[in-house]
Amino acid sequence: MIFPAGGELHSISRADFEIFTYSFTEEQLEQICRELEIPEFLESLNGAEVVTCPPVQIAHVRAKLSRLCNFVEAYPDRLSCSFVRYEMEHELLGDLVKLIAASRSSSKCDAPGRRKRAIKQVEDYVFQHSNQPVMVDELCQAAQVSERTLEYAFREHYGMTPKAFVKAIRLNGVRRELRSQICKLKKINDIAGQWGFWHMGQFAADYRRLFSELPSATLRRRRSGG
């Protein structure tokens, strides 16, 4: 539901109903629209009061917001971390804009040649900075394409988002170190931190999802010669 300046919310709800407000500036919204190459987005909302979005996509955004809220509540000191701020201030807003934009109009695809070039440029950039945390906007700058174009390209070529691709590269980097002799001198948390993972619980879950075992299991198998 969209409420213009000076508008009011009149509703009747059950006792267990909760509402959370996510605020952002017009400048942030305009910046996201430019990055996603959808300048017509703001005009498409002119006069709209209700926007109907696909339930599956809404659930995805809600899940991300829930994870962020739970994490900030558990680790309030991590708000000073650039990764957390980036996800809260940029990625979440981008997800909301893409969600609403997708429900308002069909997206147009870029030329296949442009997408292939973007993938190659991003691959080169990621492997050159494989042990560093890389933001999606950095990848867009490296490939000189919008975030939307880059996401189309990676979903088409790899079946995953650019962010998931970068995460997979970093997780494989951690795994290589856990299986190497160098790991004798390091802790798992230290290795994960060097590869840009700051939330150890999420890191362990992502690692297990990709490799079907926890980091500690990889380390034990190397030490036992397995």
Coordinates of N, CA and C in Angstrom, one line a residue:
M1 N 0.9 -1.2 0.0 CA 0.0 0.0 0.0 C 0.9 1.2 0.0
I2 N 0.5 2.2 -0.8 CA 1.3 3.4 -0.9 C 0.5 4.6 -0.4
F3 N 1.2 5.4 0.5 CA 0.6 6.5 1.2 C 1.4 7.8 0.8
P4 N 0.7 8.7 0.1 CA 1.4 9.9 -0.3 C 1.7 10.8 0.9
A5 N 2.5 11.9 0.7 CA 2.7 12.8 1.7 C 1.4 13.4 2.3
G6 N 1.3 13.4 3.6 CA 0.0 13.9 4.2 C -1.1 12.9 4.2
G7 N -0.8 11.7 3.7 CA -1.9 10.7 3.7 C -2.0 10.0 5.1
E8 N -3.1 9.3 5.3 CA -3.3 8.6 6.6 C -3.7 7.2 6.4
L9 N -3.4 6.4 7.4 CA -3.7 5.0 7.4 C -4.9 4.7 8.2
H10 N -6.0 4.2 7.6 CA -7.2 3.9 8.4 C -7.5 2.4 8.2
S11 N -7.4 1.6 9.2 CA -7.6 0.2 9.0 C -8.1 -0.5 10.3
I12 N -8.6 -1.7 10.2 CA -9.0 -2.5 11.3 C -8.2 -3.8 11.2
S13 N -7.6 -4.1 12.3 CA -6.7 -5.3 12.4 C -7.0 -6.1 13.6
R14 N -6.5 -7.3 13.6 CA -6.6 -8.2 14.7 C -5.5 -7.9 15.8
A15 N -5.7 -8.4 16.9 CA -4.8 -8.1 18.1 C -3.4 -8.5 17.8
D16 N -3.2 -9.5 17.0 CA -1.8 -10.0 16.8 C -1.1 -9.3 15.5
F17 N -1.8 -8.3 15.0 CA -1.3 -7.7 13.8 C -0.1 -6.7 14.1
E18 N 1.0 -6.8 13.4 CA 2.1 -5.9 13.6 C 2.5 -5.3 12.3
I19 N 3.0 -4.1 12.4 CA 3.4 -3.4 11.2 C 4.8 -2.7 11.5
F20 N 5.7 -2.8 10.5 CA 7.0 -2.3 10.7 C 7.3 -1.3 9.6
T21 N 7.9 -0.2 9.9 CA 8.1 0.9 8.9 C 9.6 0.8 8.4
Y22 N 9.7 0.8 7.1 CA 11.1 0.9 6.5 C 11.2 2.2 5.8
S23 N 12.0 3.1 6.2 CA 12.1 4.5 5.7 C 13.4 4.7 4.9
F24 N 13.2 5.5 3.8 CA 14.4 5.8 3.0 C 14.1 7.2 2.4
T25 N 15.2 7.8 1.9 CA 15.0 9.2 1.4 C 14.7 9.1 -0.1
E26 N 14.2 10.1 -0.7 CA 13.9 10.2 -2.1 C 15.2 10.1 -2.9
E27 N 16.3 10.6 -2.4 CA 17.5 10.5 -3.1 C 18.0 9.0 -3.2
Q28 N 17.8 8.3 -2.1 CA 18.2 6.9 -2.1 C 17.3 6.1 -3.2
L29 N 16.0 6.4 -3.2 CA 15.1 5.8 -4.1 C 15.5 6.1 -5.6
E30 N 15.8 7.4 -5.8 CA 16.2 7.8 -7.2 C 17.5 7.1 -7.6
Q31 N 18.4 7.0 -6.6 CA 19.7 6.3 -7.0 C 19.5 4.9 -7.3
I32 N 18.7 4.2 -6.6 CA 18.4 2.8 -6.9 C 17.7 2.7 -8.3
C33 N 16.8 3.5 -8.6 CA 16.1 3.5 -9.9 C 17.1 3.7 -11.0
R34 N 18.1 4.6 -10.8 CA 19.1 4.8 -11.8 C 20.0 3.6 -12.0
E35 N 20.4 3.0 -10.9 CA 21.3 1.8 -10.9 C 20.5 0.6 -11.6
L36 N 19.2 0.5 -11.4 CA 18.5 -0.6 -11.9 C 17.9 -0.3 -13.3
E37 N 18.2 1.0 -13.8 CA 17.8 1.4 -15.1 C 16.3 1.4 -15.3
I38 N 15.6 1.8 -14.2 CA 14.1 1.9 -14.3 C 13.7 3.3 -13.9
P39 N 14.1 4.3 -14.6 CA 13.7 5.7 -14.2 C 12.2 5.9 -14.2
E40 N 11.5 5.1 -15.0 CA 10.1 5.2 -15.1 C 9.3 4.7 -13.9
F41 N 10.1 4.1 -13.0 CA 9.5 3.4 -11.8 C 8.7 4.4 -11.0
L42 N 9.2 5.6 -10.7 CA 8.6 6.5 -9.8 C 7.3 7.1 -10.5
E43 N 7.4 7.3 -11.8 CA 6.2 7.7 -12.6 C 5.1 6.7 -12.6
S44 N 5.5 5.4 -12.6 CA 4.5 4.3 -12.6 C 3.7 4.2 -11.3
L45 N 4.3 4.8 -10.2 CA 3.6 4.7 -8.9 C 2.7 5.9 -8.7
N46 N 2.8 6.9 -9.6 CA 2.0 8.1 -9.5 C 0.5 7.8 -9.4
G47 N -0.1 8.1 -8.3 CA -1.5 7.9 -8.2 C -1.9 6.5 -7.7
A48 N -0.9 5.6 -7.6 CA -1.2 4.2 -7.2 C -1.4 4.2 -5.7
E49 N -2.3 3.4 -5.2 CA -2.5 3.3 -3.8 C -2.3 1.9 -3.3
V50 N -2.5 0.9 -4.2 CA -2.3 -0.5 -3.8 C -1.5 -1.2 -5.0
V51 N -0.4 -1.9 -4.6 CA 0.4 -2.6 -5.6 C 0.3 -4.1 -5.2
T52 N -0.1 -4.9 -6.1 CA -0.2 -6.4 -5.9 C 1.1 -7.1 -6.4
C53 N 1.8 -7.8 -5.6 CA 3.1 -8.4 -6.0 C 2.9 -9.9 -5.8
P54 N 3.7 -10.7 -6.5 CA 3.7 -12.1 -6.4 C 4.0 -12.6 -5.0
P55 N 3.2 -13.4 -4.3 CA 3.4 -13.9 -3.0 C 4.8 -14.5 -2.7
V56 N 5.3 -15.2 -3.7 CA 6.7 -15.8 -3.5 C 7.7 -14.8 -3.3
Q57 N 7.7 -13.8 -4.2 CA 8.7 -12.7 -4.1 C 8.5 -11.9 -2.8
I58 N 7.3 -11.7 -2.4 CA 7.0 -10.9 -1.1 C 7.6 -11.7 0.0
A59 N 7.4 -13.0 0.0 CA 8.0 -13.9 1.1 C 9.5 -13.8 1.1
H60 N 10.1 -13.7 0.0 CA 11.6 -13.6 -0.1 C 12.1 -12.3 0.6
V61 N 11.4 -11.2 0.3 CA 11.8 -9.9 0.9 C 11.5 -9.9 2.4
R62 N 10.4 -10.5 2.7 CA 10.1 -10.6 4.2 C 11.1 -11.4 4.9
A63 N 11.5 -12.5 4.3 CA 12.5 -13.4 5.0 C 13.8 -12.6 5.2
K64 N 14.2 -11.9 4.1 CA 15.5 -11.1 4.3 C 15.4 -10.1 5.4
L65 N 14.3 -9.4 5.4 CA 14.1 -8.4 6.4 C 14.1 -9.0 7.8
S66 N 13.4 -10.2 7.9 CA 13.4 -10.9 9.2 C 14.8 -11.3 9.7
R67 N 15.6 -11.8 8.8 CA 17.0 -12.2 9.1 C 17.8 -10.9 9.6
L68 N 17.6 -9.8 8.9 CA 18.3 -8.6 9.3 C 17.9 -8.1 10.7
C69 N 16.6 -8.1 10.9 CA 16.1 -7.7 12.2 C 16.6 -8.6 13.3
N70 N 16.5 -9.9 13.1 CA 17.0 -10.8 14.1 C 18.5 -10.7 14.4
F71 N 19.2 -10.5 13.3 CA 20.7 -10.3 13.5 C 21.0 -9.0 14.2
V72 N 20.4 -7.9 13.9 CA 20.7 -6.6 14.5 C 20.3 -6.7 16.0
E73 N 19.2 -7.4 16.3 CA 18.7 -7.5 17.7 C 19.7 -8.3 18.5
A74 N 20.3 -9.4 17.9 CA 21.2 -10.2 18.6 C 22.6 -9.6 18.6
Y75 N 23.0 -8.9 17.6 CA 24.4 -8.3 17.5 C 24.3 -6.8 17.2
P76 N 23.8 -6.0 18.1 CA 23.6 -4.5 17.8 C 24.9 -3.8 17.4
D77 N 26.0 -4.3 18.0 CA 27.3 -3.7 17.7 C 27.7 -3.9 16.2
R78 N 27.1 -4.9 15.5 CA 27.5 -5.1 14.1 C 26.9 -4.0 13.2
L79 N 26.1 -3.1 13.7 CA 25.6 -2.1 12.8 C 26.7 -1.2 12.3
S80 N 27.9 -1.2 13.0 CA 29.0 -0.5 12.5 C 29.7 -1.2 11.3
C81 N 29.3 -2.4 11.0 CA 29.9 -3.2 9.9 C 29.4 -2.7 8.6
S82 N 30.3 -2.4 7.6 CA 29.8 -1.9 6.3 C 29.0 -2.9 5.6
F83 N 29.2 -4.2 5.8 CA 28.4 -5.2 5.1 C 26.9 -5.1 5.5
V84 N 26.7 -5.0 6.9 CA 25.4 -4.9 7.4 C 24.7 -3.7 6.9
R85 N 25.4 -2.5 7.0 CA 24.8 -1.3 6.6 C 24.4 -1.3 5.1
Y86 N 25.3 -1.9 4.3 CA 25.0 -2.0 2.8 C 23.8 -2.8 2.6
E87 N 23.6 -3.9 3.3 CA 22.5 -4.8 3.0 C 21.2 -4.1 3.5
M88 N 21.3 -3.3 4.6 CA 20.1 -2.7 5.1 C 19.7 -1.5 4.2
E89 N 20.7 -0.7 3.8 CA 20.5 0.6 3.2 C 20.4 0.5 1.6
H90 N 20.9 -0.6 1.1 CA 21.0 -0.6 -0.4 C 20.3 -1.9 -1.0
E91 N 20.7 -3.0 -0.5 CA 20.1 -4.2 -1.1 C 18.6 -4.4 -0.8
L92 N 18.2 -4.1 0.4 CA 16.8 -4.3 0.8 C 16.0 -3.3 0.0
L93 N 16.4 -2.1 -0.1 CA 15.6 -1.1 -0.9 C 15.6 -1.6 -2.4
G94 N 16.7 -2.1 -2.9 CA 16.7 -2.6 -4.3 C 15.7 -3.7 -4.5
D95 N 15.7 -4.6 -3.5 CA 14.8 -5.7 -3.6 C 13.3 -5.3 -3.6
L96 N 13.0 -4.3 -2.8 CA 11.6 -3.7 -2.8 C 11.3 -3.1 -4.1
V97 N 12.2 -2.3 -4.6 CA 11.9 -1.6 -5.9 C 11.7 -2.6 -7.0
K98 N 12.6 -3.7 -7.1 CA 12.5 -4.7 -8.1 C 11.2 -5.5 -8.0
L99 N 10.8 -5.7 -6.7 CA 9.6 -6.4 -6.5 C 8.4 -5.7 -7.0
I100 N 8.3 -4.4 -6.7 CA 7.2 -3.6 -7.1 C 7.2 -3.3 -8.6
A101 N 8.4 -3.1 -9.2 CA 8.6 -2.8 -10.6 C 8.1 -4.0 -11.4
A102 N 8.5 -5.2 -10.9 CA 8.1 -6.4 -11.7 C 6.6 -6.6 -11.7
S103 N 5.9 -6.1 -10.8 CA 4.5 -6.2 -10.7 C 3.8 -5.2 -11.6
R104 N 4.5 -4.1 -11.9 CA 3.9 -3.0 -12.7 C 4.1 -3.1 -14.2
S105 N 5.2 -3.7 -14.5 CA 5.5 -3.9 -16.0 C 6.5 -5.0 -16.2
S106 N 6.5 -5.5 -17.4 CA 7.4 -6.6 -17.8 C 8.8 -6.0 -18.0
S107 N 9.8 -6.7 -17.6 CA 11.2 -6.3 -17.8 C 11.7 -6.6 -19.2
K108 N 12.5 -5.8 -19.8 CA 13.0 -6.0 -21.1 C 14.4 -6.6 -20.9
C109 N 14.8 -7.5 -21.8 CA 16.1 -8.2 -21.7 C 17.1 -7.4 -22.6
D110 N 18.4 -7.5 -22.2 CA 19.4 -6.9 -22.9 C 19.9 -7.9 -24.0
A111 N 20.7 -7.4 -24.9 CA 21.3 -8.2 -25.9 C 22.2 -9.3 -25.3
P112 N 22.1 -10.6 -25.8 CA 22.9 -11.6 -25.3 C 24.4 -11.3 -25.3
G113 N 24.9 -10.6 -26.3 CA 26.3 -10.3 -26.4 C 26.8 -9.4 -25.2
R114 N 25.9 -8.5 -24.9 CA 26.2 -7.6 -23.7 C 26.3 -8.4 -22.4
R115 N 25.4 -9.3 -22.3 CA 25.3 -10.1 -21.0 C 26.6 -11.0 -20.9
K116 N 27.0 -11.6 -22.0 CA 28.2 -12.4 -22.0 C 29.4 -11.6 -21.7
R117 N 29.5 -10.4 -22.2 CA 30.7 -9.6 -21.9 C 30.7 -9.2 -20.4
A118 N 29.5 -8.9 -19.9 CA 29.4 -8.5 -18.5 C 29.8 -9.7 -17.6
I119 N 29.4 -10.9 -17.9 CA 29.8 -12.1 -17.1 C 31.3 -12.2 -17.1
K120 N 31.9 -12.1 -18.3 CA 33.4 -12.3 -18.4 C 34.1 -11.2 -17.6
Q121 N 33.6 -10.0 -17.6 CA 34.3 -8.9 -16.9 C 34.1 -9.1 -15.4
V122 N 33.0 -9.6 -15.0 CA 32.7 -9.8 -13.6 C 33.6 -11.0 -13.1
E123 N 33.6 -12.1 -13.9 CA 34.4 -13.2 -13.5 C 35.9 -12.8 -13.3
D124 N 36.4 -12.0 -14.2 CA 37.8 -11.6 -14.1 C 38.0 -10.7 -12.8
Y125 N 37.0 -9.9 -12.5 CA 37.1 -9.0 -11.3 C 37.0 -9.8 -10.1
V126 N 36.1 -10.8 -10.0 CA 35.9 -11.6 -8.8 C 37.2 -12.4 -8.5
F127 N 37.8 -13.0 -9.5 CA 38.9 -13.9 -9.3 C 40.2 -13.0 -8.9
Q128 N 40.2 -11.8 -9.4 CA 41.3 -10.9 -9.0 C 41.1 -10.4 -7.6
H129 N 39.9 -10.4 -7.1 CA 39.6 -10.0 -5.7 C 38.9 -11.1 -4.9
S130 N 39.3 -12.3 -5.2 CA 38.6 -13.5 -4.6 C 38.6 -13.6 -3.1
N131 N 39.6 -13.0 -2.5 CA 39.7 -13.1 -1.0 C 39.3 -11.8 -0.4
Q132 N 38.6 -11.0 -1.1 CA 38.1 -9.7 -0.5 C 36.6 -9.7 -0.7
P133 N 35.9 -9.0 0.3 CA 34.5 -8.9 0.2 C 34.1 -7.9 -1.0
V134 N 33.3 -8.4 -1.9 CA 33.0 -7.6 -3.1 C 31.5 -7.3 -3.1
M135 N 31.2 -6.0 -3.3 CA 29.8 -5.6 -3.3 C 29.2 -5.7 -4.7
V136 N 27.9 -5.8 -4.8 CA 27.3 -6.0 -6.2 C 27.5 -4.7 -7.0
D137 N 27.5 -3.5 -6.3 CA 27.7 -2.3 -7.1 C 29.1 -2.2 -7.7
E138 N 30.1 -2.9 -7.0 CA 31.5 -2.9 -7.6 C 31.5 -3.8 -8.8
L139 N 30.7 -4.9 -8.8 CA 30.6 -5.7 -10.0 C 30.0 -5.0 -11.2
C140 N 29.0 -4.2 -10.9 CA 28.3 -3.4 -11.9 C 29.3 -2.4 -12.5
Q141 N 30.1 -1.8 -11.7 CA 31.1 -0.8 -12.2 C 32.1 -1.5 -13.0
A142 N 32.5 -2.7 -12.6 CA 33.5 -3.5 -13.4 C 33.0 -3.9 -14.7
A143 N 31.8 -4.2 -14.8 CA 31.2 -4.7 -16.0 C 30.5 -3.6 -16.8
Q144 N 30.4 -2.4 -16.2 CA 29.7 -1.2 -16.8 C 28.3 -1.5 -17.3
V145 N 27.6 -2.2 -16.4 CA 26.2 -2.5 -16.7 C 25.4 -2.2 -15.4
S146 N 24.1 -2.2 -15.5 CA 23.2 -2.0 -14.4 C 23.1 -3.3 -13.6
E147 N 22.6 -3.1 -12.3 CA 22.4 -4.3 -11.5 C 21.4 -5.3 -12.1
R148 N 20.4 -4.7 -12.7 CA 19.4 -5.5 -13.3 C 19.9 -6.4 -14.5
T149 N 20.7 -5.7 -15.3 CA 21.3 -6.4 -16.4 C 22.3 -7.5 -15.9
L150 N 23.0 -7.2 -14.9 CA 24.0 -8.2 -14.4 C 23.2 -9.4 -13.8
E151 N 22.1 -9.1 -13.1 CA 21.4 -10.2 -12.5 C 20.7 -11.1 -13.6
Y152 N 20.2 -10.5 -14.6 CA 19.7 -11.3 -15.8 C 20.8 -12.2 -16.3
A153 N 22.0 -11.6 -16.5 CA 23.0 -12.4 -17.2 C 23.4 -13.6 -16.3
F154 N 23.6 -13.4 -15.0 CA 24.0 -14.5 -14.1 C 23.0 -15.5 -13.9
R155 N 21.7 -15.1 -13.9 CA 20.6 -16.1 -13.7 C 20.5 -17.0 -15.0
E156 N 20.8 -16.3 -16.1 CA 20.7 -17.1 -17.4 C 21.9 -18.0 -17.6
H157 N 23.1 -17.6 -17.2 CA 24.3 -18.3 -17.4 C 24.6 -19.3 -16.3
Y158 N 24.4 -18.9 -15.1 CA 24.8 -19.8 -13.9 C 23.6 -20.3 -13.1
G159 N 22.5 -19.7 -13.4 CA 21.3 -20.1 -12.6 C 21.4 -19.5 -11.2
M160 N 22.1 -18.4 -11.0 CA 22.2 -17.8 -9.6 C 22.5 -16.3 -9.8
T161 N 22.3 -15.6 -8.7 CA 22.6 -14.1 -8.8 C 24.1 -13.9 -8.7
P162 N 24.5 -12.7 -9.1 CA 25.9 -12.3 -8.9 C 26.4 -12.4 -7.5
K163 N 25.5 -12.1 -6.6 CA 25.9 -12.2 -5.1 C 26.2 -13.6 -4.7
A164 N 25.3 -14.5 -5.2 CA 25.5 -15.9 -4.9 C 26.7 -16.5 -5.6
F165 N 27.1 -16.0 -6.7 CA 28.3 -16.4 -7.4 C 29.5 -16.0 -6.6
V166 N 29.5 -14.8 -6.2 CA 30.7 -14.3 -5.4 C 30.8 -15.1 -4.1
K167 N 29.7 -15.4 -3.5 CA 29.7 -16.1 -2.2 C 30.3 -17.5 -2.4
A168 N 29.9 -18.1 -3.6 CA 30.4 -19.5 -3.9 C 31.9 -19.5 -4.1
I169 N 32.4 -18.4 -4.7 CA 33.8 -18.3 -4.9 C 34.6 -18.2 -3.6
R170 N 34.0 -17.4 -2.7 CA 34.6 -17.2 -1.4 C 34.5 -18.4 -0.5
L171 N 33.4 -19.1 -0.6 CA 33.3 -20.4 0.2 C 34.3 -21.4 -0.3
N172 N 34.5 -21.5 -1.6 CA 35.5 -22.4 -2.1 C 36.9 -22.0 -1.7
G173 N 37.1 -20.7 -1.6 CA 38.4 -20.3 -1.1 C 38.6 -20.7 0.4
V174 N 37.6 -20.6 1.2 CA 37.7 -21.1 2.6 C 38.0 -22.6 2.6
R175 N 37.3 -23.3 1.8 CA 37.4 -24.8 1.7 C 38.8 -25.2 1.3
R176 N 39.4 -24.5 0.4 CA 40.8 -24.8 0.0 C 41.7 -24.6 1.1
E177 N 41.5 -23.5 1.9 CA 42.4 -23.3 3.0 C 42.2 -24.3 4.1
L178 N 41.0 -24.7 4.4 CA 40.7 -25.7 5.4 C 41.4 -27.0 5.1
R179 N 41.5 -27.3 3.8 CA 42.1 -28.6 3.3 C 43.6 -28.5 3.1
S180 N 44.2 -27.3 3.4 CA 45.6 -27.2 3.1 C 46.4 -27.3 4.4
Q181 N 47.7 -27.4 4.3 CA 48.5 -27.5 5.5 C 48.6 -26.2 6.3
I182 N 48.4 -25.1 5.6 CA 48.4 -23.8 6.2 C 47.4 -23.7 7.4
C183 N 46.3 -24.4 7.2 CA 45.2 -24.3 8.2 C 45.7 -24.7 9.6
K184 N 46.8 -25.4 9.7 CA 47.2 -25.8 11.1 C 47.5 -24.6 12.0
L185 N 47.8 -23.5 11.3 CA 48.2 -22.3 12.1 C 47.0 -21.3 12.3
K186 N 45.8 -21.7 11.7 CA 44.7 -20.7 11.8 C 43.5 -21.4 12.3
K187 N 42.6 -20.5 12.8 CA 41.3 -21.0 13.3 C 40.3 -20.8 12.1
I188 N 39.2 -21.6 12.2 CA 38.2 -21.5 11.1 C 37.6 -20.0 11.0
N189 N 37.3 -19.4 12.2 CA 36.8 -18.1 12.2 C 37.7 -17.1 11.5
D190 N 39.0 -17.3 11.8 CA 40.0 -16.4 11.2 C 40.0 -16.5 9.6
I191 N 40.0 -17.8 9.2 CA 40.0 -18.0 7.7 C 38.7 -17.4 7.1
A192 N 37.6 -17.7 7.7 CA 36.3 -17.2 7.2 C 36.4 -15.6 7.1
G193 N 36.9 -15.0 8.2 CA 37.0 -13.6 8.2 C 37.9 -13.0 7.1
Q194 N 39.0 -13.7 6.8 CA 39.8 -13.3 5.7 C 39.1 -13.3 4.3
W195 N 38.1 -14.2 4.2 CA 37.4 -14.3 3.0 C 36.1 -13.5 3.0
G196 N 36.0 -12.6 4.0 CA 34.9 -11.7 4.0 C 33.6 -12.1 4.7
F197 N 33.7 -13.2 5.4 CA 32.5 -13.7 6.1 C 32.5 -13.2 7.6
W198 N 31.5 -12.4 7.9 CA 31.5 -11.8 9.3 C 30.5 -12.4 10.2
H199 N 29.5 -13.1 9.6 CA 28.4 -13.7 10.5 C 28.7 -15.2 10.5
M200 N 29.3 -15.7 11.5 CA 29.8 -17.1 11.5 C 28.7 -18.1 11.4
G201 N 27.5 -17.8 12.0 CA 26.4 -18.8 11.9 C 25.9 -18.9 10.5
Q202 N 25.8 -17.8 9.8 CA 25.4 -17.8 8.4 C 26.4 -18.4 7.5
F203 N 27.7 -18.1 7.8 CA 28.8 -18.7 7.1 C 28.7 -20.2 7.1
A204 N 28.6 -20.8 8.4 CA 28.5 -22.2 8.5 C 27.3 -22.8 7.8
A205 N 26.2 -22.1 7.8 CA 25.0 -22.6 7.1 C 25.2 -22.6 5.6
D206 N 25.8 -21.5 5.1 CA 26.1 -21.5 3.6 C 27.1 -22.5 3.2
Y207 N 28.1 -22.7 4.1 CA 29.1 -23.7 3.8 C 28.5 -25.1 3.7
R208 N 27.7 -25.4 4.7 CA 27.1 -26.7 4.7 C 26.1 -26.9 3.5
R209 N 25.4 -25.9 3.1 CA 24.5 -26.0 2.0 C 25.2 -26.3 0.7
L210 N 26.4 -25.7 0.5 CA 27.2 -25.9 -0.7 C 28.0 -27.2 -0.7
F211 N 28.6 -27.6 0.4 CA 29.5 -28.7 0.5 C 28.9 -29.9 1.2
S212 N 27.7 -29.8 1.8 CA 27.0 -30.9 2.5 C 27.8 -31.3 3.7
E213 N 28.6 -30.4 4.3 CA 29.2 -30.7 5.6 C 29.6 -29.3 6.2
L214 N 29.9 -29.3 7.5 CA 30.3 -28.1 8.2 C 31.8 -27.9 8.0
P215 N 32.2 -26.6 8.2 CA 33.7 -26.4 8.0 C 34.5 -27.2 9.0
S216 N 34.0 -27.5 10.2 CA 34.8 -28.3 11.1 C 34.9 -29.7 10.7
A217 N 34.0 -30.2 9.9 CA 34.1 -31.6 9.4 C 35.1 -31.6 8.3
T218 N 35.2 -30.6 7.5 CA 36.3 -30.5 6.5 C 37.7 -30.5 7.1
L219 N 37.8 -29.7 8.2 CA 39.0 -29.6 8.9 C 39.4 -31.0 9.5
R220 N 38.5 -31.6 10.2 CA 38.7 -32.9 10.8 C 39.2 -34.0 9.8
R221 N 38.5 -34.0 8.7 CA 38.9 -35.0 7.6 C 40.3 -34.8 7.1
R222 N 40.7 -33.5 7.0 CA 42.1 -33.2 6.5 C 43.1 -33.7 7.6
R223 N 42.8 -33.4 8.8 CA 43.7 -33.8 9.9 C 43.8 -35.3 10.1
S224 N 42.7 -36.0 9.7 CA 42.8 -37.4 9.8 C 43.3 -38.1 8.6
G225 N 43.6 -37.3 7.6 CA 44.1 -37.8 6.3 C 43.0 -38.3 5.4
G226 N 41.7 -37.9 5.6 CA 40.6 -38.4 4.8 C 40.4 -37.5 3.6

